[in-house]
Coordinates of C-alpha atoms and ligand atoms in Angstrom, one line a residue:
Chain A
M1 CA -33.5 13.4 -28.4
K2 CA -31.7 10.5 -30.1
R3 CA -30.5 12.9 -32.8
V4 CA -29.0 15.3 -30.3
V5 CA -27.0 12.6 -28.6
K6 CA -25.8 11.4 -31.9
I7 CA -24.6 14.8 -32.8
V8 CA -22.7 15.2 -29.6
I9 CA -21.0 11.8 -30.1
N10 CA -20.0 12.6 -33.6
Q11 CA -18.5 15.8 -32.6
T12 CA -16.4 14.2 -29.9
L13 CA -15.3 11.5 -32.3
K14 CA -14.3 14.1 -34.8
T15 CA -12.2 16.1 -32.3
K16 CA -10.6 12.9 -31.1
N17 CA -9.8 11.9 -34.7
K18 CA -8.4 15.3 -35.4
S19 CA -6.1 15.3 -32.5
N20 CA -4.9 11.9 -33.3
V21 CA -4.0 12.9 -36.8
K22 CA -2.2 16.0 -35.6
K23 CA -0.5 14.1 -32.8
T24 CA -0.7 17.1 -30.5
P25 CA -2.2 15.8 -27.3
M26 CA -0.4 18.6 -25.4
T27 CA -2.3 21.4 -27.1
K28 CA -5.5 19.5 -26.9
S29 CA -5.3 19.0 -23.1
N30 CA -4.3 22.6 -22.7
W31 CA -7.6 24.1 -23.4
V32 CA -9.2 21.5 -21.2
E33 CA -6.9 22.5 -18.3
K34 CA -7.4 26.2 -18.9
I35 CA -11.0 25.9 -17.7
P36 CA -11.1 25.7 -14.0
S37 CA -12.7 22.6 -12.6
N38 CA -15.4 24.6 -10.9
L39 CA -16.4 25.9 -14.3
W40 CA -16.5 22.4 -15.6
V41 CA -18.9 21.4 -13.0
L42 CA -21.1 24.3 -14.0
I43 CA -20.8 23.5 -17.6
S44 CA -21.8 20.0 -16.9
L45 CA -24.8 21.1 -15.0
V46 CA -26.0 23.6 -17.7
V47 CA -25.7 20.7 -20.3
A48 CA -27.7 18.4 -18.1
I49 CA -30.4 21.0 -17.6
F50 CA -30.4 21.6 -21.3
I51 CA -30.9 17.9 -22.1
W52 CA -33.6 17.7 -19.4
T53 CA -35.4 20.6 -21.0
I54 CA -35.3 18.9 -24.4
L55 CA -36.5 15.6 -22.7
S56 CA -39.4 17.7 -21.2
I57 CA -40.4 18.9 -24.7
I58 CA -40.3 15.6 -26.6
P59 CA -43.7 14.0 -26.3
N60 CA -42.5 10.5 -25.7
T61 CA -40.4 11.5 -22.6
S62 CA -42.2 14.7 -21.4
R63 CA -44.4 12.8 -18.9
S64 CA -41.4 11.3 -17.1
F65 CA -39.4 14.5 -17.3
P66 CA -41.6 17.4 -16.3
N67 CA -40.3 20.9 -16.9
I68 CA -37.6 22.1 -14.5
F69 CA -40.0 24.8 -13.2
Y70 CA -42.7 22.3 -12.3
V71 CA -40.1 20.2 -10.5
S72 CA -38.8 23.2 -8.5
E73 CA -42.3 24.2 -7.8
S74 CA -43.1 20.8 -6.3
V75 CA -40.7 21.7 -3.5
V76 CA -43.2 24.1 -2.2
T77 CA -46.0 21.6 -2.7
M78 CA -44.2 18.9 -0.7
M79 CA -43.4 21.4 2.0
Q80 CA -47.0 22.5 2.2
R81 CA -47.9 18.8 2.6
G82 CA -45.5 19.0 5.5
V83 CA -43.5 16.0 4.3
F84 CA -40.4 17.3 2.5
W85 CA -38.1 17.8 5.4
S86 CA -39.4 14.9 7.5
D87 CA -38.9 12.6 4.4
I88 CA -35.3 13.8 4.1
A89 CA -34.7 13.4 7.9
S90 CA -36.2 10.0 8.0
S91 CA -34.1 8.7 5.2
L92 CA -31.0 10.2 6.5
I93 CA -31.5 8.7 9.9
S94 CA -32.0 5.2 8.3
V95 CA -29.1 5.5 6.0
L96 CA -26.7 6.9 8.7
V97 CA -27.7 4.6 11.5
G98 CA -27.7 1.6 9.1
F99 CA -24.3 2.6 7.7
L100 CA -22.8 3.3 11.2
I101 CA -23.9 -0.3 12.5
G102 CA -22.7 -1.9 9.3
F103 CA -19.4 -0.2 9.7
V104 CA -18.9 -1.0 13.3
I105 CA -19.7 -4.7 12.5
S106 CA -17.6 -4.9 9.4
L107 CA -14.4 -3.6 10.9
P108 CA -13.8 -6.4 13.3
V109 CA -15.2 -9.0 11.0
A110 CA -12.8 -7.8 8.2
V111 CA -9.8 -8.0 10.6
L112 CA -10.7 -11.4 11.8
M113 CA -11.1 -12.7 8.3
A114 CA -7.7 -11.3 7.4
W115 CA -6.1 -12.6 10.4
Y116 CA -7.5 -16.1 11.0
R117 CA -7.9 -18.3 8.0
P118 CA -10.6 -20.7 9.4
I119 CA -12.8 -17.6 9.9
R120 CA -12.1 -16.4 6.5
F121 CA -12.8 -19.7 4.8
I122 CA -16.2 -20.0 6.7
I123 CA -17.4 -16.4 6.5
E124 CA -16.1 -15.2 3.1
P125 CA -18.4 -17.4 1.0
W126 CA -21.5 -16.3 2.9
I127 CA -20.7 -12.7 2.3
Q128 CA -19.9 -13.1 -1.3
F129 CA -23.2 -15.1 -1.7
V130 CA -25.5 -12.6 0.0
R131 CA -23.7 -9.7 -1.7
N132 CA -25.0 -10.5 -5.1
I133 CA -28.7 -10.7 -3.9
P134 CA -30.5 -7.4 -4.3
P135 CA -31.8 -6.1 -0.9
L136 CA -35.3 -5.8 -2.3
A137 CA -35.4 -9.7 -2.4
Y138 CA -34.9 -10.2 1.3
V139 CA -36.9 -7.3 2.5
P140 CA -40.1 -9.4 3.1
L141 CA -38.1 -11.8 5.2
V142 CA -36.8 -9.0 7.4
V143 CA -40.2 -7.6 7.8
I144 CA -41.6 -11.0 8.9
S145 CA -39.3 -11.0 11.9
A146 CA -38.7 -7.3 12.6
G147 CA -42.2 -5.9 11.7
V148 CA -42.7 -2.5 10.2
G149 CA -41.2 0.8 11.1
R150 CA -37.7 2.1 11.6
T151 CA -36.0 -1.3 12.6
P152 CA -36.4 -3.1 9.4
Q153 CA -35.3 -0.2 7.3
I154 CA -32.0 0.0 9.4
I155 CA -31.6 -3.8 9.3
V156 CA -31.8 -3.8 5.5
I157 CA -29.3 -1.0 5.1
T158 CA -27.0 -2.5 7.8
I159 CA -26.9 -5.8 5.9
A160 CA -26.3 -4.1 2.5
T161 CA -23.5 -1.8 3.8
F162 CA -21.8 -4.4 5.9
L163 CA -21.5 -6.9 3.1
T164 CA -19.7 -4.4 0.9
M165 CA -17.6 -2.8 3.6
S166 CA -16.4 -5.9 5.2
I167 CA -15.1 -7.3 2.0
T168 CA -13.5 -4.0 1.0
I169 CA -11.7 -3.7 4.3
Y170 CA -10.8 -7.3 4.4
Q171 CA -9.2 -7.2 1.1
G172 CA -7.2 -4.1 2.0
V173 CA -5.9 -5.7 5.2
R174 CA -4.8 -8.7 3.2
N175 CA -3.0 -6.7 0.7
I176 CA -0.9 -4.8 3.2
D177 CA 2.7 -5.1 2.0
P178 CA 4.3 -7.9 4.1
T179 CA 7.7 -6.2 4.0
L180 CA 6.2 -3.4 6.1
I181 CA 5.3 -5.8 8.7
K182 CA 8.8 -7.3 8.5
A183 CA 10.4 -3.9 8.7
A184 CA 8.4 -3.1 11.9
R185 CA 9.3 -6.4 13.4
V186 CA 13.0 -6.1 12.9
L187 CA 12.7 -2.6 14.6
G188 CA 11.3 -4.3 17.6
A189 CA 7.5 -4.3 17.1
K190 CA 5.5 -6.9 18.9
D191 CA 2.1 -8.1 17.7
K192 CA 0.3 -5.3 19.5
D193 CA 2.5 -2.7 17.9
I194 CA 2.2 -4.3 14.4
F195 CA -1.6 -4.0 14.8
L196 CA -1.7 -0.5 16.0
K197 CA 1.2 1.1 14.2
V198 CA 1.2 -0.9 10.9
I199 CA -2.0 -2.8 10.1
A200 CA -4.3 0.1 11.3
P201 CA -2.7 3.0 9.4
A202 CA -2.0 0.8 6.3
S203 CA -5.7 -0.2 6.2
L204 CA -6.9 3.5 6.5
P205 CA -7.1 4.0 2.7
F206 CA -9.3 0.8 2.4
I207 CA -11.4 1.9 5.3
M208 CA -12.0 5.2 3.6
T209 CA -12.9 3.4 0.4
A210 CA -15.2 1.2 2.4
I211 CA -16.9 4.2 3.9
R212 CA -17.4 5.8 0.5
L213 CA -18.8 2.5 -0.9
G214 CA -20.9 2.0 2.2
T215 CA -22.7 5.4 2.1
A216 CA -23.4 4.9 -1.6
I217 CA -24.8 1.4 -1.0
G218 CA -26.8 2.8 2.0
L219 CA -28.4 5.3 -0.4
T220 CA -29.1 2.8 -3.2
S221 CA -30.7 0.3 -0.9
L222 CA -33.0 3.1 0.5
I223 CA -36.0 2.2 -1.8
A224 CA -35.7 -1.4 -0.8
A225 CA -35.4 -0.5 2.9
E226 CA -38.3 2.0 2.8
S227 CA -40.5 -0.6 1.2
T228 CA -40.9 -2.2 4.6
G229 CA -44.0 -0.1 5.3
A230 CA -42.1 3.1 6.3
S231 CA -44.3 6.1 7.3
A232 CA -41.9 8.7 5.8
G233 CA -38.8 8.7 3.8
L234 CA -37.6 9.6 0.2
G235 CA -37.9 6.1 -1.0
M236 CA -41.2 5.5 0.5
R237 CA -42.5 8.9 -0.8
I238 CA -41.4 8.1 -4.4
R239 CA -43.4 4.8 -4.3
A240 CA -46.5 6.7 -2.8
L241 CA -46.2 9.4 -5.6
N242 CA -46.0 6.7 -8.1
N243 CA -49.6 5.6 -7.2
T244 CA -50.8 9.1 -7.8
F245 CA -48.8 9.6 -11.0
E246 CA -47.2 12.8 -9.6
A247 CA -44.1 13.0 -11.8
S248 CA -42.8 16.4 -10.7
P249 CA -42.3 15.7 -7.0
M250 CA -41.1 12.2 -7.9
L251 CA -38.4 13.6 -10.0
L252 CA -37.6 16.1 -7.3
Y253 CA -37.1 13.3 -4.8
I254 CA -34.9 11.4 -7.2
I255 CA -32.7 14.5 -7.5
V256 CA -32.6 15.0 -3.7
I257 CA -31.3 11.5 -3.3
G258 CA -28.7 12.2 -5.8
V259 CA -27.7 15.4 -4.1
I260 CA -27.5 13.6 -0.8
G261 CA -25.2 11.1 -2.5
L262 CA -23.0 13.9 -3.7
I263 CA -22.8 15.5 -0.3
F264 CA -21.8 12.2 1.3
E265 CA -19.1 11.7 -1.3
R266 CA -17.7 15.2 -0.8
L267 CA -17.6 14.8 2.9
V268 CA -15.8 11.4 2.6
K269 CA -13.3 12.9 0.2
L270 CA -12.6 15.6 2.6
L271 CA -12.0 13.2 5.4
E272 CA -9.8 11.1 3.0
R273 CA -7.6 14.0 2.2
R274 CA -7.3 14.7 5.8
L275 CA -6.4 11.2 7.0
T276 CA -4.7 9.5 3.9
G277 CA -3.0 12.4 2.2
W278 CA 0.3 10.5 2.6
Q279 CA -0.9 7.9 -0.1
E280 CA 0.7 7.8 -3.5
K281 CA -1.6 9.5 -5.9
R282 CA -4.2 7.2 -7.6
E283 CA -7.0 9.6 -8.4
Chain B
M1 CA 44.0 -7.1 10.5
A2 CA 46.2 -10.0 11.0
G3 CA 47.2 -10.8 14.6
E4 CA 44.2 -9.1 16.1
E5 CA 41.9 -11.2 18.2
R6 CA 38.7 -11.4 16.3
V7 CA 35.4 -11.9 17.9
V8 CA 32.8 -14.1 16.2
K9 CA 29.7 -12.0 15.9
L10 CA 27.4 -14.2 13.9
K11 CA 27.8 -17.9 13.7
I12 CA 26.0 -19.8 11.0
D13 CA 26.1 -23.5 11.8
N14 CA 25.2 -26.1 9.3
V15 CA 22.0 -24.3 8.2
R16 CA 19.4 -26.1 6.1
K17 CA 16.2 -24.6 4.9
V18 CA 13.5 -26.5 3.0
Y19 CA 10.4 -24.7 1.6
N20 CA 7.3 -26.8 1.0
S21 CA 5.6 -25.3 -2.1
Q22 CA 2.9 -26.6 -4.5
N23 CA 5.6 -27.9 -6.8
G24 CA 7.2 -30.0 -4.0
E25 CA 10.1 -29.3 -1.7
V26 CA 12.6 -26.5 -2.5
I27 CA 15.9 -26.9 -0.8
A28 CA 16.8 -23.3 -0.4
L29 CA 19.8 -23.7 1.7
N30 CA 21.9 -26.8 2.5
G31 CA 24.8 -27.2 4.9
V32 CA 25.7 -23.5 5.1
S33 CA 28.2 -22.6 7.8
L34 CA 30.1 -19.3 8.2
D35 CA 31.6 -17.3 10.9
I36 CA 31.3 -13.6 10.6
Y37 CA 33.4 -11.4 12.7
E38 CA 32.6 -8.4 14.7
N39 CA 32.5 -5.2 12.6
E40 CA 33.3 -7.2 9.5
F41 CA 31.8 -6.1 6.2
I42 CA 30.6 -9.3 4.4
T43 CA 29.2 -9.1 0.9
V44 CA 27.3 -12.0 -0.7
V45 CA 26.9 -12.7 -4.4
G46 CA 25.3 -15.6 -6.2
P47 CA 22.8 -16.6 -8.9
S48 CA 19.2 -15.7 -8.5
G49 CA 17.4 -18.2 -6.3
C50 CA 20.5 -19.5 -4.5
G51 CA 19.1 -18.7 -1.1
K52 CA 20.8 -15.3 -0.3
S53 CA 17.6 -13.7 0.9
T54 CA 16.6 -16.8 2.8
L55 CA 19.9 -16.7 4.6
L56 CA 19.6 -13.1 5.5
N57 CA 15.9 -13.6 6.7
I58 CA 17.1 -16.4 9.0
I59 CA 19.8 -14.2 10.4
A60 CA 17.2 -11.4 10.9
G61 CA 14.9 -14.0 12.7
L62 CA 12.2 -13.5 10.2
E63 CA 12.5 -17.2 9.0
K64 CA 13.2 -20.3 10.9
T65 CA 15.8 -22.9 9.8
T66 CA 14.7 -26.4 8.9
S67 CA 17.9 -27.7 10.8
G68 CA 21.0 -26.1 11.9
K69 CA 21.4 -23.0 14.1
V70 CA 22.5 -19.3 13.8
F71 CA 24.0 -17.5 16.8
C72 CA 24.5 -13.8 17.4
D73 CA 26.9 -13.0 20.2
D74 CA 26.8 -16.7 21.2
Q75 CA 22.9 -16.5 21.6
E76 CA 20.9 -18.6 19.4
I77 CA 18.6 -16.6 17.1
M78 CA 15.0 -17.5 17.6
D79 CA 13.3 -14.3 16.7
T80 CA 13.9 -10.7 15.4
G81 CA 15.9 -8.5 17.7
T82 CA 16.9 -4.9 17.7
E83 CA 20.5 -5.8 17.7
R84 CA 20.0 -6.9 14.1
G85 CA 18.7 -4.2 11.7
V86 CA 17.6 -4.8 8.1
V87 CA 17.5 -2.7 5.0
F88 CA 15.2 -4.1 2.4
Q89 CA 15.4 -3.7 -1.4
Q90 CA 12.0 -2.3 -1.6
Y91 CA 12.8 0.4 1.1
A92 CA 9.7 -0.7 3.1
L93 CA 9.1 2.8 4.4
F94 CA 5.9 3.5 6.3
P95 CA 4.1 5.7 3.8
W96 CA 1.9 7.3 6.5
L97 CA 5.0 8.6 8.5
T98 CA 7.3 11.4 7.6
V99 CA 11.0 11.0 7.2
L100 CA 11.4 11.8 10.8
G101 CA 8.6 9.4 11.9
N102 CA 10.1 6.6 9.9
V103 CA 13.6 7.1 11.2
K104 CA 12.4 7.2 14.8
F105 CA 9.9 4.4 14.5
G106 CA 12.2 1.9 16.2
L107 CA 13.2 4.3 18.9
S108 CA 9.5 5.1 19.8
L109 CA 8.8 1.4 20.1
Q110 CA 11.7 1.1 22.6
G111 CA 9.9 3.6 24.7
M112 CA 12.3 6.4 24.3
K113 CA 11.1 9.9 25.2
K114 CA 10.1 12.0 22.2
E115 CA 12.8 14.6 22.5
K116 CA 15.6 12.1 22.7
A117 CA 14.2 10.1 19.9
D118 CA 13.9 13.2 17.8
E119 CA 17.4 14.1 18.6
I120 CA 18.8 10.8 17.6
A121 CA 16.7 10.5 14.5
M122 CA 17.8 14.0 13.4
K123 CA 21.5 12.9 13.7
Y124 CA 21.0 10.1 11.3
I125 CA 18.8 12.1 9.0
R126 CA 21.7 14.6 8.8
M127 CA 24.1 11.8 8.3
V128 CA 22.2 10.8 5.0
D129 CA 21.9 14.4 4.0
L130 CA 18.1 14.7 4.2
E131 CA 17.6 17.5 6.8
D132 CA 15.6 19.4 4.2
F133 CA 13.1 16.6 4.0
V134 CA 12.5 15.8 7.6
N135 CA 8.7 16.4 7.3
S136 CA 8.3 14.9 3.8
Y137 CA 6.3 11.8 3.2
P138 CA 7.9 8.9 1.4
K139 CA 5.8 9.5 -1.7
E140 CA 7.6 12.8 -2.1
L141 CA 11.1 11.3 -2.2
S142 CA 13.1 9.7 -5.0
G143 CA 14.2 6.1 -4.9
G144 CA 17.7 7.0 -3.7
M145 CA 16.3 9.2 -1.0
K146 CA 13.9 6.6 0.2
Q147 CA 16.7 4.1 0.5
R148 CA 18.7 6.8 2.5
V149 CA 15.8 7.0 4.9
A150 CA 15.7 3.3 5.2
I151 CA 19.4 3.2 6.1
A152 CA 19.0 6.1 8.6
R153 CA 16.2 4.2 10.2
A154 CA 18.2 1.0 10.5
Y155 CA 21.2 3.0 11.9
A156 CA 19.0 5.0 14.4
A157 CA 17.8 1.8 16.1
N158 CA 21.5 1.3 16.8
P159 CA 21.8 -2.3 15.9
S160 CA 25.3 -4.0 16.1
V161 CA 24.5 -6.1 13.0
L162 CA 23.2 -4.5 9.7
L163 CA 21.6 -6.9 7.2
M164 CA 21.1 -5.5 3.7
D165 CA 19.3 -7.3 0.9
E166 CA 20.2 -5.7 -2.3
P167 CA 19.5 -2.3 -0.9
F168 CA 20.7 -0.4 -4.0
G169 CA 19.4 -3.0 -6.5
A170 CA 16.6 -0.7 -7.7
L171 CA 18.7 2.4 -8.1
D172 CA 20.5 3.9 -11.1
A173 CA 24.2 3.5 -11.4
Q174 CA 25.0 7.0 -10.2
T175 CA 22.8 7.1 -7.2
R176 CA 24.2 3.6 -6.5
T177 CA 27.8 4.5 -6.3
Q178 CA 27.0 7.5 -4.4
L179 CA 25.2 5.5 -1.7
Q180 CA 28.0 2.9 -1.7
E181 CA 30.4 5.6 -0.8
E182 CA 28.1 7.0 1.9
L183 CA 27.5 3.6 3.4
L184 CA 31.3 3.0 3.5
H185 CA 31.8 6.4 5.2
T186 CA 29.1 5.6 7.7
W187 CA 30.5 2.1 8.4
E188 CA 34.0 3.5 8.9
K189 CA 32.7 6.0 11.4
E190 CA 30.2 3.8 13.3
Q191 CA 31.5 0.2 12.9
K192 CA 28.9 -2.4 12.6
T193 CA 28.9 -6.0 11.4
C194 CA 27.5 -5.8 7.9
F195 CA 25.9 -8.6 5.8
F196 CA 25.3 -7.1 2.4
I197 CA 23.6 -9.1 -0.6
T198 CA 24.2 -7.8 -4.1
H199 CA 24.0 -9.0 -7.7
D200 CA 26.7 -6.5 -8.5
V201 CA 30.2 -7.9 -8.3
D202 CA 31.8 -4.4 -8.4
E203 CA 29.6 -3.4 -5.4
A204 CA 30.5 -6.7 -3.5
I205 CA 34.3 -5.9 -3.9
I206 CA 34.2 -2.2 -3.3
L207 CA 32.3 -2.7 -0.1
G208 CA 33.3 -6.0 1.4
Q209 CA 36.2 -7.4 3.3
R210 CA 35.2 -10.9 2.3
V211 CA 33.0 -11.8 -0.6
I212 CA 30.8 -14.9 -0.1
I213 CA 30.0 -16.6 -3.4
M214 CA 27.0 -18.9 -3.2
S215 CA 25.9 -21.6 -5.5
A216 CA 22.4 -22.7 -6.3
R217 CA 20.3 -25.9 -6.2
P218 CA 20.7 -26.4 -3.3
G219 CA 22.0 -23.1 -2.0
R220 CA 25.5 -23.6 -0.5
I221 CA 28.6 -21.4 0.2
K222 CA 30.9 -22.1 -2.8
E223 CA 33.7 -19.9 -1.9
V224 CA 34.9 -17.1 0.4
V225 CA 37.1 -14.6 -1.2
D226 CA 39.2 -12.2 1.0
I227 CA 39.4 -8.7 -0.4
N228 CA 42.7 -7.2 0.9
I229 CA 42.2 -3.7 -0.3
P230 CA 42.6 -1.2 2.5
Y231 CA 39.9 1.4 3.4
P232 CA 38.9 4.1 2.7
R233 CA 37.9 2.9 -0.7
S234 CA 36.5 5.0 -3.4
Q235 CA 35.6 4.9 -7.0
E236 CA 39.3 5.1 -7.9
T237 CA 39.7 1.8 -6.2
K238 CA 37.9 0.3 -9.0
I239 CA 40.9 0.7 -11.4
T240 CA 43.5 -0.8 -9.2
P241 CA 45.1 -4.0 -10.2
E242 CA 43.9 -5.7 -6.9
F243 CA 40.3 -4.7 -7.7
L244 CA 40.4 -5.9 -11.1
E245 CA 42.1 -9.2 -10.2
A246 CA 39.4 -9.9 -7.6
K247 CA 36.7 -8.8 -10.0
N248 CA 37.9 -11.1 -12.8
Y249 CA 38.1 -14.1 -10.4
I250 CA 34.8 -13.5 -8.7
W251 CA 33.1 -12.7 -11.9
S252 CA 34.2 -16.0 -13.5
Q253 CA 33.1 -18.0 -10.4
V254 CA 29.7 -16.4 -10.4
Y255 CA 29.4 -16.9 -14.2
K256 CA 30.1 -20.5 -13.8
E257 CA 27.3 -20.8 -11.2
Y258 CA 25.0 -18.8 -13.5
L259 CA 25.7 -21.4 -16.3
E260 CA 25.1 -24.2 -13.9
V261 CA 21.7 -22.7 -13.1
R262 CA 20.8 -22.3 -16.7
K263 CA 21.4 -26.0 -17.5
Ligands
ATP301 N1 8.3 -18.5 1.1 C1 8.8 -19.3 0.1 N2 8.1 -20.4 -0.2 C2 8.6 -21.3 -1.1 N3 9.8 -21.2 -1.7 C3 10.6 -20.1 -1.4 C4 10.1 -19.1 -0.5 N4 11.1 -18.2 -0.3 C5 12.0 -18.6 -1.1 N5 11.8 -19.7 -1.8 C6 12.7 -20.5 -2.7 O1 13.9 -20.6 -2.1 C7 14.9 -20.4 -3.1 C8 15.9 -19.3 -2.6 O2 15.1 -18.1 -2.6 P1 15.8 -16.7 -2.2 O3 14.8 -15.7 -2.2 O4 16.6 -16.9 -0.9 O5 16.9 -16.5 -3.3 P2 17.9 -15.3 -3.6 O6 19.3 -15.9 -3.7 O7 17.6 -14.2 -2.6 O8 17.4 -14.8 -5.0 P3 17.4 -13.4 -5.7 O9 18.9 -13.1 -6.0 O10 16.6 -13.5 -6.9 O11 16.8 -12.4 -4.7 C9 14.2 -20.1 -4.4 O12 14.3 -21.2 -5.2 C10 12.9 -19.7 -4.0 O13 12.0 -20.1 -5.0
MG302 MG1 16.8 -12.1 -2.7

């Protein structure tokens, strides 16, 4: 496997060097652009499956990477056990509810932090402090108070998403160009107008970024959240499968989490294009 | 203009402005007094940091004086007011609004009906030649076009005083002269009291009836130069002896100030 990777790297290095020598970046980017982006996605997928297949053949890694057919087959296994859809549903509920609560709390907190300096000076250090702690560390504490079941899962995801989203939105609100506020004031805007017609739309890009980060964080804290004695869920199931050494469904579930993440991101991007298309490009 | 009864529009009375920064006090303005008449076009030049923007912001009501007062129509200026419009150097357009939305921003705030606001906004968008871009967002406009929108937006709110802080400073020479001529045209059609800051002595003379030369540390008014060149003025004005004489004089004064600052 190592050899393969090396070869790939060497080749990219070579092509890079070549183009540097020729100094024809235009022609080089041309063939890249000729291939439509959808096709690139397909190519990327094919390469990934190819590498996966190699990993499933190499003895050292084959136990962690079962063949793609086994993994596909395990969909049926998990459905027969009657857990596949309920696991997905359970995790989606926890992530979405946790994210939503986190979002609803982070909006006013972010605005208050940006608006009133005492609040910022008191709250911001807390958030920065807790933010660096992996959720898995405080899960037991949550369970002690909240017991087991859905509640602690949602609490853990709420905490994790809130921390990231509040900081992101707050930094956005703080970075709003002050001349925009001045421009509104000289046109007769009162505080209320400034909030609704300047601060709110100007923060929208940052709110969208926060939503994107929030959904991602929600998913990545799933394993931690579902270690609170959940009875279903993708994260909980992966831990359970771990005990029985069932690699195929485990890998399947990991892929499912990744796919959900991709779908979330696509949805947010769609929303972003709708709401903040006026932004200067910064892809 | 001699013999006419002139109404004082803006009265700047012994204004002092001190900023407290980490490096101690900065006296941005000291003992600044000036009467600006109704419909007069005033241009302001002076070295960087001499307090031009500070003075403009005080007139706009965006900053408070440390001592001294500023009056508009004999009313002391305490806050921003729609009778005083501002055009900023950085355009300051709302990126989430179209050209139309930007130009009618102030009108909507005043509670004007949509149709009426659209109509007035369109008039000024046509005035700055942007009717083909009514529904464009600022990101789709060039620098010169953005500044035109900013001017239209200021005009649409119908202020009697127009404060401009190096509005053409970020533009290339050609766009700049074009916008200067447009601004003069507009001003001749719809007279307003203009207070226009610039670094460019040519621009100060071609636009202004009086050029205010400011000096730095602390910011003061060093000299007020009358420009007795009749309007309409154009690019040809720049080769008349009157223009060149004024240019030489003002340039030498500004340069002296610049050397003072460098010391
Ligand atoms: N908010 C502020 N806090 C502290 N000092 C300030 C502030 N605003 C301006 N100053 C200081 O006041 C002085 C005048 O600034 P001002 O922006 O009015 O100058 P200016 O003449 O407009 O300069 P320029 O031509 O570069 O725009 C400068 O020394 C500046 O450092
Ligand atoms: Mg300035």
